[in-house]
Amino acid sequence: MTLAASGIGKDVFFAHGRIAVLQQLLLSNSDIDRLLGAHDLTEVTRILVELKLSSRIDQGISDPDRILDAIAVWVRSEVLEMAPQKYVQTFDVLWLEGDLPLFSYLLKAKLGLTSVISRVPTPAISAYAPAVWQALVEEGVSGDLPPSAVSCAKEALALREPTPALVDTIVARWGVGHMLALARASGRHLIVSYVRHAIDLQNIRTTLRVLDLPSKERAALFLHGGTLPLSAFSGTKQDLQHAIAVAEIGFTLTGEMQNGDHRELEQSLSSVLAEDIAAMWNIPLSIEPLFAFAALTLLQLRLLRTLLLAKRAGFSPQDTKRVLPPFLPATHYVL
C-alpha cells in the first residue's frame, strides 16, 4: 500500500525524521541515577532543568511540577503538529489519561463524595477542556463530548448507593472503552494491542489487590476489552497465573506473584508495554513511531512525578527506587 493510499501522506516523512531527533531528548538511565542521588528537592529541580527533555520548554520555570506540566504540554503540541489529520483523534488514547481523574472527581463532588480537603485535579494535558467536563456534570451539557461520556455521567449520577470506588470504576470503564474504540478506528493494530495490554495490566494489578474479596464483588472492579478473559480475574492467584501463561500477552508471572516482590512484578508488567512501544518504533513511515514517542514520554513523566513525591516525603534514594515505576528507555529493542 502506498502512503497516499494509506491516508498518511507525505507529511509523515517530516515526522519520521523529527521523531528521530526528539527521541534523543528522552530520559536515560544516567538521568534517573542523578535524580535518585539528589539530596533534596532543590537539587532535584536543578537536575530537571538541566535534562535534555527540559530543553524545549521555558527555561525560566523553577517549580518542578510546572516543569513536568510544561514538558507534557510541549509533547502534545509536537505530536499534534506532526500527526496527519486523519489520526489526530487517535492520540486521545493518550491524552484521556488526564481527563479521567477530573471526570471522576466532578462526579464524586456532585454526589457529595468528596471532602473539604479534596482538590480538583488539574491535568496538564487532556483530550477535552476541563470546562467541558464541568458543564456535563453540573448542567448536563454534552458539548463536544462523545455520547458514551454522557451515558457514563448519567450512570454514575443515577447510582442509588454511590461510593468513590464505584464511581472511579464506572469512569475507568468508560475511559478504556473509549480508548479502545479510538485505537480500533485508527486501523493500527499495534496501537490496539497497546490499549488492550494496558487494560490487562490494570486488571492484573486490581486482582492482586482484592484477592480477599468474594468473586462477585471483584467482578464489578474489572475493565473490559483486554486480551485476558474476565473469568481469569475471578478465581485464585493460581488461576490467574495459568490464564496469563496461556494468553497472547506472551509472558508468565509465576515467580513474581509467588514471591510477592512488588517491584519485580511491576518490572515484568511494564515489559509488556515496553515490547509494544519497541514494536511501534520499527514501523517506518507510519504514525506508530509518533505514538511510541508520545506514550513513552508520558510514562517517563509519570516516573518523574512519583520521584518528586518521594523526595518531598523525605525518602532515601533506596526507598525512592523501590516505589518508582519501572524506567522504560527509548530503545527500539527489548532485552
Coordinates of C-alpha atoms in Angstrom, one line a residue:
M1 CA 0.0 0.0 0.0
T2 CA 1.4 3.5 -0.9
L3 CA 1.5 6.3 1.6
A4 CA -1.2 8.1 -0.3
A5 CA -3.5 5.1 -0.3
S6 CA -3.0 4.6 3.4
G7 CA -4.1 8.1 4.2
I8 CA -0.9 9.0 5.9
G9 CA 0.6 11.3 3.2
K10 CA 3.9 12.9 2.6
D11 CA 4.0 14.8 6.0
V12 CA 4.9 11.5 7.6
F13 CA 8.4 11.9 6.1
F14 CA 8.9 15.1 8.1
A15 CA 7.5 13.4 11.3
H16 CA 9.7 10.4 10.8
G17 CA 12.9 12.5 10.7
R18 CA 11.8 14.8 13.6
I19 CA 11.0 11.9 15.9
A20 CA 14.5 10.6 15.5
V21 CA 15.7 13.9 16.8
L22 CA 13.2 14.2 19.6
Q23 CA 13.9 10.7 20.8
Q24 CA 17.4 11.8 21.8
L25 CA 15.8 14.1 24.4
L26 CA 14.1 11.3 26.3
L27 CA 15.5 10.2 29.7
S28 CA 18.4 7.9 30.1
N29 CA 19.4 5.6 32.9
S30 CA 22.1 8.1 34.0
D31 CA 19.4 10.8 34.3
I32 CA 17.4 8.6 36.6
D33 CA 20.5 7.8 38.7
R34 CA 21.3 11.5 39.1
L35 CA 17.7 12.3 40.2
L36 CA 17.8 9.3 42.7
G37 CA 21.0 10.5 44.2
A38 CA 19.8 14.1 44.6
H39 CA 20.0 15.2 48.3
D40 CA 16.8 17.3 48.3
L41 CA 14.1 18.8 46.2
T42 CA 16.2 21.8 45.4
E43 CA 18.8 19.6 43.8
V44 CA 16.1 17.6 42.0
T45 CA 14.7 20.8 40.5
R46 CA 18.2 21.8 39.3
I47 CA 18.7 18.4 37.6
L48 CA 15.2 18.6 36.0
V49 CA 16.1 22.0 34.5
E50 CA 19.4 20.5 33.1
L51 CA 17.7 17.5 31.4
K52 CA 17.6 17.4 27.6
L53 CA 13.9 16.7 28.0
S54 CA 13.5 20.2 29.5
S55 CA 15.5 22.0 26.8
R56 CA 12.4 22.7 24.7
I57 CA 10.3 24.5 27.4
D58 CA 10.5 27.9 29.1
Q59 CA 13.9 27.9 30.9
G60 CA 12.5 30.4 33.4
I61 CA 10.2 27.8 35.1
S62 CA 11.6 26.9 38.5
D63 CA 8.8 24.9 40.1
P64 CA 9.4 21.2 39.5
D65 CA 5.7 20.4 39.0
R66 CA 5.3 23.2 36.5
I67 CA 8.4 21.9 34.6
L68 CA 6.8 18.5 34.2
D69 CA 3.5 20.1 33.2
A70 CA 5.3 22.2 30.6
I71 CA 7.0 19.2 29.1
A72 CA 3.7 17.4 28.8
V73 CA 2.2 20.4 27.0
W74 CA 5.2 20.5 24.7
V75 CA 4.9 16.8 23.9
R76 CA 1.2 17.2 23.0
S77 CA 1.9 20.2 20.8
E78 CA 4.7 18.4 19.0
V79 CA 2.5 15.4 18.3
L80 CA -0.4 17.4 17.1
E81 CA 1.9 19.3 14.8
M82 CA 3.2 16.1 13.2
A83 CA 0.2 13.8 13.3
P84 CA -1.7 13.5 9.9
Q85 CA -5.2 15.0 10.4
K86 CA -6.7 11.6 9.9
Y87 CA -5.1 10.3 13.0
V88 CA -5.2 13.3 15.3
Q89 CA -8.0 11.9 17.4
T90 CA -6.1 8.6 17.8
F91 CA -3.8 10.3 20.2
D92 CA -6.7 11.0 22.5
V93 CA -5.9 7.4 23.6
L94 CA -3.0 9.0 25.5
W95 CA -4.5 12.4 26.4
L96 CA -7.5 10.8 28.0
E97 CA -5.3 9.8 31.0
G98 CA -5.7 13.5 32.0
D99 CA -9.5 13.6 31.7
L100 CA -10.4 10.6 33.8
P101 CA -9.3 11.8 37.2
L102 CA -11.1 15.1 36.6
F103 CA -14.3 13.5 35.3
S104 CA -14.4 11.1 38.3
Y105 CA -13.7 13.9 40.8
L106 CA -16.5 16.1 39.4
L107 CA -19.0 13.2 39.5
K108 CA -18.0 12.4 43.1
A109 CA -18.3 16.1 44.1
K110 CA -21.8 16.2 42.6
L111 CA -22.7 13.1 44.6
G112 CA -21.3 14.5 47.8
L113 CA -18.5 12.0 48.0
T114 CA -15.6 14.5 48.3
S115 CA -14.2 16.1 51.5
V116 CA -13.4 19.7 52.3
I117 CA -9.7 18.9 51.8
S118 CA -10.2 17.3 48.3
R119 CA -8.5 19.1 45.5
V120 CA -9.8 19.3 41.9
P121 CA -7.3 17.6 39.6
T122 CA -5.7 20.0 37.1
P123 CA -4.3 17.9 34.3
A124 CA -1.5 19.5 32.2
I125 CA -3.0 17.9 29.1
S126 CA -6.3 16.3 28.3
A127 CA -8.4 15.3 25.3
Y128 CA -11.2 17.7 26.3
A129 CA -11.2 21.0 28.1
P130 CA -11.9 20.8 31.8
A131 CA -14.8 23.3 31.4
V132 CA -16.5 20.8 29.1
W133 CA -16.5 18.1 31.9
Q134 CA -17.8 20.7 34.3
A135 CA -20.6 21.6 32.0
L136 CA -21.6 17.9 31.6
V137 CA -21.7 17.1 35.3
E138 CA -23.2 20.3 36.5
E139 CA -25.5 21.2 33.7
G140 CA -26.0 18.1 31.6
V141 CA -24.5 19.9 28.6
S142 CA -22.6 17.5 26.4
G143 CA -20.6 20.0 24.3
D144 CA -18.2 18.1 22.0
L145 CA -18.0 15.1 24.3
P146 CA -18.9 11.7 22.8
P147 CA -22.4 10.2 23.6
S148 CA -20.7 7.4 25.6
A149 CA -19.3 10.0 28.1
V150 CA -22.8 11.4 28.6
S151 CA -24.1 7.9 29.2
C152 CA -21.3 7.4 31.7
A153 CA -22.2 10.5 33.6
K154 CA -25.8 9.5 33.8
E155 CA -25.0 6.1 35.0
A156 CA -22.8 7.4 37.8
L157 CA -25.2 10.1 38.9
A158 CA -28.1 7.6 39.0
L159 CA -26.4 5.3 41.5
R160 CA -28.6 4.6 44.5
E161 CA -25.7 3.8 46.8
P162 CA -22.7 5.6 45.3
T163 CA -19.2 5.0 46.6
P164 CA -16.0 6.7 45.4
A165 CA -14.7 3.3 44.3
L166 CA -17.8 2.6 42.2
V167 CA -17.7 6.0 40.6
D168 CA -14.0 5.5 39.8
T169 CA -14.7 2.1 38.2
I170 CA -17.6 3.5 36.1
V171 CA -15.4 6.3 34.8
A172 CA -12.4 3.9 34.2
R173 CA -14.6 1.5 32.2
W174 CA -15.8 4.3 30.0
G175 CA -12.3 5.6 29.6
V176 CA -10.7 2.3 28.4
G177 CA -13.8 1.6 26.3
H178 CA -13.4 5.0 24.5
M179 CA -9.6 4.5 24.2
L180 CA -10.1 1.1 22.6
A181 CA -12.7 2.5 20.2
L182 CA -10.3 5.2 19.1
A183 CA -7.5 2.7 18.7
R184 CA -9.7 0.4 16.6
A185 CA -10.9 3.3 14.5
S186 CA -7.3 4.1 13.6
G187 CA -6.8 0.7 12.0
R188 CA -3.3 0.4 13.6
H189 CA -3.2 -3.0 15.2
L190 CA -0.1 -2.2 17.3
I191 CA -2.0 0.7 19.0
V192 CA -4.9 -1.6 19.6
S193 CA -2.6 -4.1 21.2
Y194 CA -1.1 -1.4 23.4
V195 CA -4.5 -0.4 24.7
R196 CA -5.7 -4.0 25.3
H197 CA -2.5 -4.8 27.1
A198 CA -2.8 -1.7 29.3
I199 CA -6.3 -3.0 30.3
D200 CA -4.8 -6.4 31.1
L201 CA -2.2 -4.9 33.3
Q202 CA -4.7 -2.8 35.2
N203 CA -6.9 -5.9 35.7
I204 CA -3.9 -7.9 37.0
R205 CA -3.0 -5.2 39.5
T206 CA -6.6 -4.9 40.6
T207 CA -6.9 -8.7 41.1
L208 CA -3.8 -9.0 43.2
R209 CA -5.0 -6.1 45.4
V210 CA -8.5 -7.6 46.0
L211 CA -7.9 -11.3 46.2
D212 CA -9.6 -11.5 49.6
L213 CA -12.9 -10.2 48.2
P214 CA -15.7 -12.5 47.0
S215 CA -15.7 -13.2 43.3
K216 CA -18.9 -11.3 42.8
E217 CA -17.5 -8.2 44.4
R218 CA -14.3 -8.5 42.4
A219 CA -16.2 -8.8 39.1
A220 CA -17.5 -5.2 39.5
L221 CA -14.0 -3.8 39.5
F222 CA -12.6 -5.2 36.3
L223 CA -12.2 -3.4 33.0
H224 CA -13.4 -4.8 29.7
G225 CA -11.5 -5.0 26.5
G226 CA -8.2 -6.7 27.4
T227 CA -6.8 -9.9 25.9
L228 CA -7.3 -11.9 29.1
P229 CA -10.9 -13.1 29.7
L230 CA -12.6 -11.6 32.7
S231 CA -13.1 -15.0 34.2
A232 CA -9.3 -15.1 34.7
F233 CA -9.6 -12.5 37.4
S234 CA -12.3 -14.1 39.5
G235 CA -10.5 -17.2 40.8
T236 CA -7.4 -17.8 42.8
K237 CA -3.9 -16.5 42.2
Q238 CA -3.0 -19.8 40.6
D239 CA -6.0 -19.4 38.2
L240 CA -4.7 -16.0 37.2
Q241 CA -1.1 -17.4 36.7
H242 CA -2.5 -20.1 34.4
A243 CA -4.6 -17.6 32.4
I244 CA -1.6 -15.3 31.9
A245 CA 0.7 -18.2 30.9
V246 CA -1.7 -19.4 28.1
A247 CA -2.8 -15.9 26.9
E248 CA -1.5 -13.9 23.9
I249 CA 0.0 -11.4 26.3
G250 CA 3.1 -13.7 26.0
F251 CA 4.8 -13.9 29.4
T252 CA 4.4 -15.5 32.8
L253 CA 4.3 -14.0 36.2
T254 CA 4.6 -17.2 38.3
G255 CA 7.8 -16.3 40.2
E256 CA 6.9 -12.6 40.7
M257 CA 3.4 -13.5 42.0
Q258 CA 4.7 -16.2 44.3
N259 CA 7.5 -14.2 46.0
G260 CA 5.4 -11.1 46.4
D261 CA 8.1 -8.8 45.2
H262 CA 6.1 -5.7 44.1
R263 CA 9.0 -4.1 42.1
E264 CA 9.8 -7.3 40.3
L265 CA 6.2 -7.7 39.5
E266 CA 5.9 -4.2 38.1
Q267 CA 9.1 -4.7 36.1
S268 CA 7.5 -7.7 34.4
L269 CA 4.2 -6.0 33.8
S270 CA 5.9 -2.9 32.3
S271 CA 7.9 -5.2 29.9
V272 CA 4.6 -5.8 28.1
L273 CA 4.1 -2.2 27.2
A274 CA 7.8 -1.8 26.5
E275 CA 7.5 -4.5 23.9
D276 CA 4.5 -2.8 22.3
I277 CA 6.4 0.5 22.2
A278 CA 9.5 -1.1 20.8
A279 CA 7.5 -2.7 18.0
M280 CA 6.0 0.7 17.1
W281 CA 9.4 2.3 16.7
N282 CA 10.1 -0.2 14.0
I283 CA 7.2 0.6 11.7
P284 CA 8.8 3.2 9.4
L285 CA 6.8 6.0 7.7
S286 CA 3.7 5.4 9.9
I287 CA 2.1 7.0 12.9
E288 CA 3.3 4.2 15.2
P289 CA 6.7 5.8 16.0
L290 CA 5.0 9.1 16.8
F291 CA 2.6 7.2 19.1
A292 CA 5.6 5.4 20.7
F293 CA 7.3 8.7 21.3
A294 CA 4.3 10.3 23.0
A295 CA 3.4 7.2 25.0
L296 CA 7.0 6.7 26.2
T297 CA 7.4 10.4 27.2
L298 CA 4.2 10.4 29.2
L299 CA 5.3 7.2 31.0
Q300 CA 8.7 8.8 31.8
L301 CA 6.9 11.9 33.1
R302 CA 4.8 9.6 35.4
L303 CA 8.0 8.2 36.8
L304 CA 9.4 11.8 37.4
R305 CA 6.2 12.8 39.2
T306 CA 6.5 9.7 41.5
L307 CA 10.1 10.6 42.2
L308 CA 9.1 14.2 43.1
L309 CA 6.5 12.9 45.6
A310 CA 9.1 10.5 47.2
K311 CA 11.7 13.3 47.5
R312 CA 9.1 15.6 49.1
A313 CA 8.3 12.8 51.6
G314 CA 12.0 12.6 52.5
F315 CA 12.6 9.1 51.1
S316 CA 16.1 7.9 50.8
P317 CA 17.5 7.1 47.3
Q318 CA 17.0 3.4 48.1
D319 CA 13.4 3.8 49.3
T320 CA 12.6 6.1 46.3
K321 CA 13.9 3.5 43.9
R322 CA 11.6 0.9 45.4
V323 CA 8.4 3.0 44.9
L324 CA 9.3 4.2 41.4
P325 CA 7.5 2.7 38.4
P326 CA 9.9 0.8 36.1
F327 CA 12.0 3.0 33.8
L328 CA 11.3 2.4 30.1
P329 CA 14.2 3.7 27.9
A330 CA 13.9 5.0 24.4
T331 CA 15.1 1.8 22.7
H332 CA 13.8 0.0 19.7
Y333 CA 14.5 -3.3 21.2
V334 CA 13.5 -5.1 24.4
L335 CA 16.4 -7.1 26.0

